[in-house]
Each structure stands twice: as structure tokens, then as C-alpha cells.
Short mmCIF file of C-alpha atoms and ligand atoms in Angstrom, two decimals:
data_model
loop_
_atom_site.label_atom_id
_atom_site.label_comp_id
_atom_site.label_asym_id
_atom_site.label_seq_id
_atom_site.Cartn_x
_atom_site.Cartn_y
_atom_site.Cartn_z
CA MET A 1 -159.19 41.06 14.35
CA THR A 2 -159.78 44.60 13.10
CA PRO A 3 -162.47 45.36 10.47
CA GLU A 4 -159.60 46.13 8.05
CA GLN A 5 -158.08 42.68 8.63
CA SER A 6 -161.43 41.02 8.26
CA GLU A 7 -162.02 42.76 4.92
CA HIS A 8 -158.49 41.84 3.78
CA ARG A 9 -159.12 38.17 4.58
CA VAL A 10 -162.35 38.20 2.56
CA PHE A 11 -160.43 39.68 -0.40
CA LEU A 12 -157.56 37.17 -0.06
CA ASN A 13 -159.90 34.19 0.19
CA ARG A 14 -161.88 35.23 -2.87
CA TYR A 15 -158.73 35.94 -4.87
CA TYR A 16 -156.77 32.85 -3.87
CA ARG A 17 -159.65 30.38 -4.11
CA ALA A 18 -159.77 31.28 -7.78
CA ALA A 19 -155.98 31.52 -8.29
CA ARG A 20 -154.88 28.57 -6.14
CA PRO A 21 -155.10 25.83 -8.83
CA ILE A 22 -152.80 27.72 -11.20
CA TYR A 23 -150.76 29.59 -8.60
CA ASP A 24 -147.45 27.73 -8.75
CA VAL A 25 -147.36 27.41 -12.53
CA THR A 26 -148.11 31.07 -13.18
CA ARG A 27 -146.06 32.67 -10.38
CA LYS A 28 -142.83 31.15 -11.57
CA TYR A 29 -143.00 33.66 -14.46
CA TYR A 30 -143.13 36.77 -12.30
CA LEU A 31 -142.23 36.10 -8.66
CA PHE A 32 -138.52 36.23 -9.46
CA GLY A 33 -135.74 35.92 -6.92
CA ARG A 34 -137.45 33.38 -4.68
CA ASP A 35 -134.91 30.60 -5.31
CA ARG A 36 -132.07 33.08 -4.80
CA ALA A 37 -133.59 34.08 -1.45
CA LEU A 38 -133.81 30.42 -0.43
CA ASP A 39 -130.14 29.88 -1.41
CA VAL A 40 -129.14 32.88 0.72
CA LEU A 41 -131.09 31.48 3.66
CA LEU A 42 -129.61 28.02 3.30
CA ALA A 43 -126.05 29.36 3.17
CA ALA A 44 -126.13 29.89 6.94
CA PRO A 45 -126.84 27.55 9.85
CA TRP A 46 -130.27 27.77 11.52
CA SER A 47 -132.75 25.20 12.72
CA SER A 48 -136.12 26.98 12.78
CA LEU A 49 -137.89 29.17 10.24
CA ILE A 50 -141.33 30.71 9.86
CA GLU A 51 -142.58 31.94 6.50
CA VAL A 52 -145.14 34.75 6.62
CA GLY A 53 -147.73 34.29 3.88
CA PRO A 54 -146.43 30.90 2.71
CA GLY A 55 -149.18 30.69 0.09
CA THR A 56 -149.23 27.19 -1.41
CA GLY A 57 -146.21 26.14 0.67
CA ARG A 58 -143.82 26.18 -2.30
CA ASN A 59 -140.90 27.78 -0.44
CA LEU A 60 -141.36 25.73 2.73
CA GLU A 61 -141.36 22.52 0.68
CA ILE A 62 -138.06 23.44 -1.01
CA LEU A 63 -136.45 24.47 2.28
CA GLN A 64 -137.57 21.28 4.02
CA ARG A 65 -136.24 19.15 1.16
CA ARG A 66 -132.85 20.82 1.53
CA ARG A 67 -132.76 21.07 5.33
CA ALA A 68 -135.05 18.35 6.59
CA TRP A 69 -133.92 18.48 10.21
CA ALA A 70 -135.09 22.05 10.80
CA LEU A 71 -138.44 23.10 12.30
CA TYR A 72 -140.79 24.95 9.94
CA GLY A 73 -143.83 27.12 10.44
CA GLY A 74 -146.15 29.42 8.55
CA VAL A 75 -148.28 32.44 9.43
CA GLU A 76 -151.02 32.87 6.83
CA ALA A 77 -154.00 35.23 6.64
CA ALA A 78 -155.92 33.46 3.86
CA ASP A 79 -157.83 30.26 4.63
CA ALA A 80 -157.63 29.32 0.95
CA MET A 81 -153.82 29.27 1.10
CA LEU A 82 -153.55 27.88 4.61
CA GLU A 83 -155.48 24.75 3.52
CA ARG A 84 -153.16 24.20 0.57
CA ALA A 85 -149.96 24.82 2.54
CA ALA A 86 -151.04 22.50 5.36
CA GLU A 87 -151.81 19.74 2.85
CA ARG A 88 -148.50 20.16 1.09
CA CYS A 89 -146.35 20.60 4.21
CA PRO A 90 -147.79 18.26 6.88
CA TRP A 91 -144.52 18.52 8.87
CA ALA A 92 -144.93 22.30 9.32
CA HIS A 93 -146.86 24.18 12.01
CA PHE A 94 -149.28 26.86 10.87
CA GLN A 95 -151.02 29.80 12.47
CA ARG A 96 -154.03 31.50 10.89
CA ALA A 97 -152.99 35.08 11.55
CA PHE A 98 -151.90 38.39 10.10
CA ALA A 99 -148.30 39.50 9.78
CA GLU A 100 -149.09 42.67 11.73
CA ASP A 101 -149.90 40.88 15.01
CA ALA A 102 -148.94 37.21 14.63
CA ASP A 103 -147.74 35.38 17.73
CA TYR A 104 -144.55 33.94 16.24
CA ALA A 105 -143.30 32.29 19.43
CA ALA A 106 -146.50 30.24 19.63
CA VAL A 107 -146.06 28.72 16.15
CA LEU A 108 -143.04 26.57 16.99
CA GLY A 109 -143.06 26.93 20.77
CA ALA A 110 -140.10 29.34 20.75
CA PRO A 111 -138.98 32.40 18.76
CA PRO A 112 -137.85 31.30 15.26
CA GLN A 113 -134.25 31.80 14.11
CA ARG A 114 -135.38 32.97 10.69
CA ILE A 115 -138.52 34.74 9.45
CA LEU A 116 -139.12 34.88 5.69
CA PHE A 117 -141.46 37.17 3.76
CA SER A 118 -141.55 36.05 0.12
CA TYR A 119 -143.74 38.36 -1.98
CA CYS A 120 -145.90 38.88 1.10
CA LEU A 121 -144.82 42.23 2.52
CA SER A 122 -145.98 43.96 -0.69
CA MET A 123 -149.51 42.70 0.07
CA VAL A 124 -149.57 43.46 3.78
CA GLN A 125 -151.72 46.46 4.67
CA ARG A 126 -149.67 47.77 7.60
CA ARG A 127 -146.12 47.19 6.46
CA ASP A 128 -144.38 48.96 9.35
CA GLU A 129 -146.29 46.99 11.94
CA ALA A 130 -145.61 43.71 10.13
CA LEU A 131 -141.88 44.39 9.96
CA GLN A 132 -141.68 45.52 13.60
CA GLN A 133 -143.59 42.44 14.74
CA ALA A 134 -141.17 40.15 12.87
CA LEU A 135 -138.07 41.99 14.13
CA ALA A 136 -139.34 41.86 17.70
CA SER A 137 -140.21 38.16 17.39
CA VAL A 138 -137.18 36.61 15.74
CA ALA A 139 -134.78 34.85 18.15
CA PRO A 140 -131.71 36.76 19.39
CA GLY A 141 -129.00 36.31 16.74
CA GLY A 142 -131.71 35.53 14.19
CA GLU A 143 -132.59 37.21 10.90
CA VAL A 144 -135.60 38.46 8.97
CA HIS A 145 -135.41 37.96 5.19
CA VAL A 146 -137.54 39.52 2.48
CA VAL A 147 -137.80 38.91 -1.25
CA ASP A 148 -140.31 41.12 -3.04
CA PHE A 149 -141.02 43.56 -5.85
CA ALA A 150 -138.65 46.55 -5.71
CA ASP A 151 -138.99 49.95 -7.39
CA LEU A 152 -138.68 48.57 -10.98
CA ALA A 153 -136.35 51.52 -11.65
CA GLY A 154 -134.30 49.64 -14.26
CA LEU A 155 -137.31 48.69 -16.41
CA PRO A 156 -138.55 50.80 -19.33
CA GLY A 157 -140.98 53.43 -17.95
CA PRO A 158 -144.17 52.19 -19.65
CA LEU A 159 -143.44 48.58 -18.63
CA ALA A 160 -142.87 49.59 -15.00
CA ALA A 161 -146.03 51.73 -14.98
CA GLY A 162 -148.10 48.91 -16.51
CA LEU A 163 -146.76 46.40 -14.02
CA ARG A 164 -147.47 48.71 -11.08
CA ALA A 165 -151.04 49.29 -12.29
CA TRP A 166 -151.63 45.56 -12.75
CA LEU A 167 -150.21 44.72 -9.30
CA LYS A 168 -152.36 47.41 -7.69
CA MET A 169 -155.51 45.60 -8.87
CA TYR A 170 -154.44 42.72 -6.61
CA ARG A 171 -153.49 45.00 -3.71
CA VAL A 172 -149.78 44.53 -4.33
CA GLN A 173 -147.59 47.56 -3.76
CA PRO A 174 -143.87 47.13 -4.59
CA LEU A 175 -141.43 47.86 -1.77
CA ASP A 176 -139.79 51.26 -1.72
CA PRO A 177 -136.01 50.85 -1.25
CA GLY A 178 -136.01 54.14 0.67
CA TRP A 179 -138.41 52.62 3.17
CA LEU A 180 -136.23 49.50 3.47
CA ALA A 181 -133.08 51.60 3.93
CA ALA A 182 -134.78 53.78 6.55
CA HIS A 183 -135.55 50.61 8.48
CA GLY A 184 -131.92 49.48 8.36
CA ALA A 185 -132.19 46.70 5.78
CA GLU A 186 -129.21 45.23 3.96
CA MET A 187 -130.31 45.09 0.31
CA VAL A 188 -129.39 43.37 -2.93
CA PHE A 189 -131.39 44.06 -6.10
CA GLY A 190 -132.32 41.74 -8.94
CA PRO A 191 -131.99 42.76 -12.62
CA GLY A 192 -133.86 45.97 -13.45
CA ARG A 193 -134.51 46.41 -9.73
CA TYR A 194 -137.49 44.14 -10.37
CA TYR A 195 -136.99 42.46 -7.01
CA VAL A 196 -135.07 43.11 -3.83
CA LEU A 197 -133.58 40.76 -1.27
CA ALA A 198 -133.57 42.48 2.11
CA ARG A 199 -132.20 41.22 5.39
CA TRP A 200 -132.18 42.35 9.03
CA ARG A 201 -129.93 40.75 11.64
CA ARG A 202 -131.01 40.86 15.24
C1 SAM B 301 -148.04 36.56 -3.46
S1 SAM B 301 -148.42 35.37 -2.24
C2 SAM B 301 -146.80 34.70 -1.91
C3 SAM B 301 -146.85 33.26 -1.48
C4 SAM B 301 -145.49 32.61 -1.19
N1 SAM B 301 -144.82 33.29 -0.12
C5 SAM B 301 -144.63 32.56 -2.42
O1 SAM B 301 -143.51 33.08 -2.41
O2 SAM B 301 -145.07 31.94 -3.41
C6 SAM B 301 -148.75 36.36 -0.78
C7 SAM B 301 -149.20 35.55 0.41
O3 SAM B 301 -149.27 36.43 1.54
C8 SAM B 301 -150.51 36.22 2.22
N2 SAM B 301 -150.85 37.46 2.93
C9 SAM B 301 -151.31 38.62 2.42
N3 SAM B 301 -151.48 39.53 3.39
C10 SAM B 301 -151.11 38.94 4.55
C11 SAM B 301 -151.04 39.36 5.92
N4 SAM B 301 -151.37 40.60 6.28
N5 SAM B 301 -150.61 38.49 6.85
C12 SAM B 301 -150.26 37.21 6.49
N6 SAM B 301 -150.30 36.75 5.23
C13 SAM B 301 -150.72 37.61 4.26
C14 SAM B 301 -151.47 35.84 1.11
O4 SAM B 301 -152.62 35.19 1.58
C15 SAM B 301 -150.59 34.94 0.25
O5 SAM B 301 -150.57 33.63 0.71
#
């Protein structure tokens, strides 16, 4: 673990230990597009999925309810969230690791067919490394899916600026669609370009 990762984990643990009890109730009002991303995922056949930064396990729980026969895993940097996700999703396999250098094949014993980042990539410190690690680790024929804050270009200027400033306090940096396009993502935007669904096929 690098000193940067160690410092990030300290921040995440402090932040999420405080936020964990109210996480699911509050996030439904601003982490938009998550259910749409899950619908997109479930529209295709696959039997193994790893979520990076599963948080409280909300997305994994919904996916497992709708596709119970698949194998599920999570790669999570924060102990505070890992504990909650493991409690909530006892059927899933978890790795305490960072997106930048996680060993995906070790989580489920084989490369996963799908990797999901749901409002995680915007918090990751080394975004390029995290994306490359996921793309290199997903099974042949598999896909990497992202749902996250986009460039907010369709929102009134002061609202977008206020939201950006507020997110920055929690180390969240919305995804730049130019960066996604340069990395070959297929993209669909939510209203106001508040969120983006991005996908890579291997
Ligand atoms: C905003 S929460 C999203 C949680 C969940 N995916 C959801 O949609 O509700 C971001 C999650 O990413 C995790 N995270 C942040 N940086 C990470 C990193 N570098 N590697 C792995 N997980 C990370 C956080 O600990 C947290 O659980």
C-alpha cells in the first residue's frame, strides 16, 4: 500500500463511519442513475460480477435478488463500508483493496464477467490506473460498467458550481466525458448530464 492509499483509507474510514448509518437513506436523493445502471447490467446474460467500492452493499443486494444464481464480489478500500457490505451480503466475496491495484481474479477465483463502478470512480485517486486495472481484469467477452457524476453541463451554472464545490469537500470529482471518450467508453447521459452511464466491452 502506498502512503497515498493509506491516507485515503484513513479519510474514507473517518467519513464513512460517520455517514454509514444514514448512507442509504440520504444517497437515494443524489446518487441518481444507479437503478438504471443495474437494469442495463441485468439486460444481458452473465454469471459473475464484482462491484468496486460497493459501499453498504446496496447494489449487490439488488442484483443478487434479481439474479440469485450469479457469483458476486466486492473490492472495497474502506473498512467501515466493507464491514457493512459483508454483513448485508453474506453470499458475496470481498477483498479489502484499492481499485488501482485490486486482484480481481482472486475475489471469485476467476476473472469476473462484469465489473461495476457505481459512484466510485469519482472518488478514486488514480482514475486511469483504476480503469486500466478493471479493463485488464475483466474476463474475455466481459464488460466494465460505470455510473457516476458527469459534467453537470445541463444544470444552471450556479447549481453546478455549488454541487462541484460540495462534492470536492468529500474528495469527489465528477467524471469528465472527454476523459471517458478518450478511453473508448460508450456513454449515455442522465438528465442535465448529472450522471453518465459508461461501458467498455472487452
Ligand atoms: C459514493 S460510495 C458508492 C457506494 C456504492 N457503490 C453505491 O452506489 O451506493 C463510494 C465507495 O467507493 C469506495 N472507494 C473510494 N475510493 C476507493 C478506491 N480507491 N478503491 C476502492 N474503493 C474505493 C468508498 O469507500 C465507498 O464505499
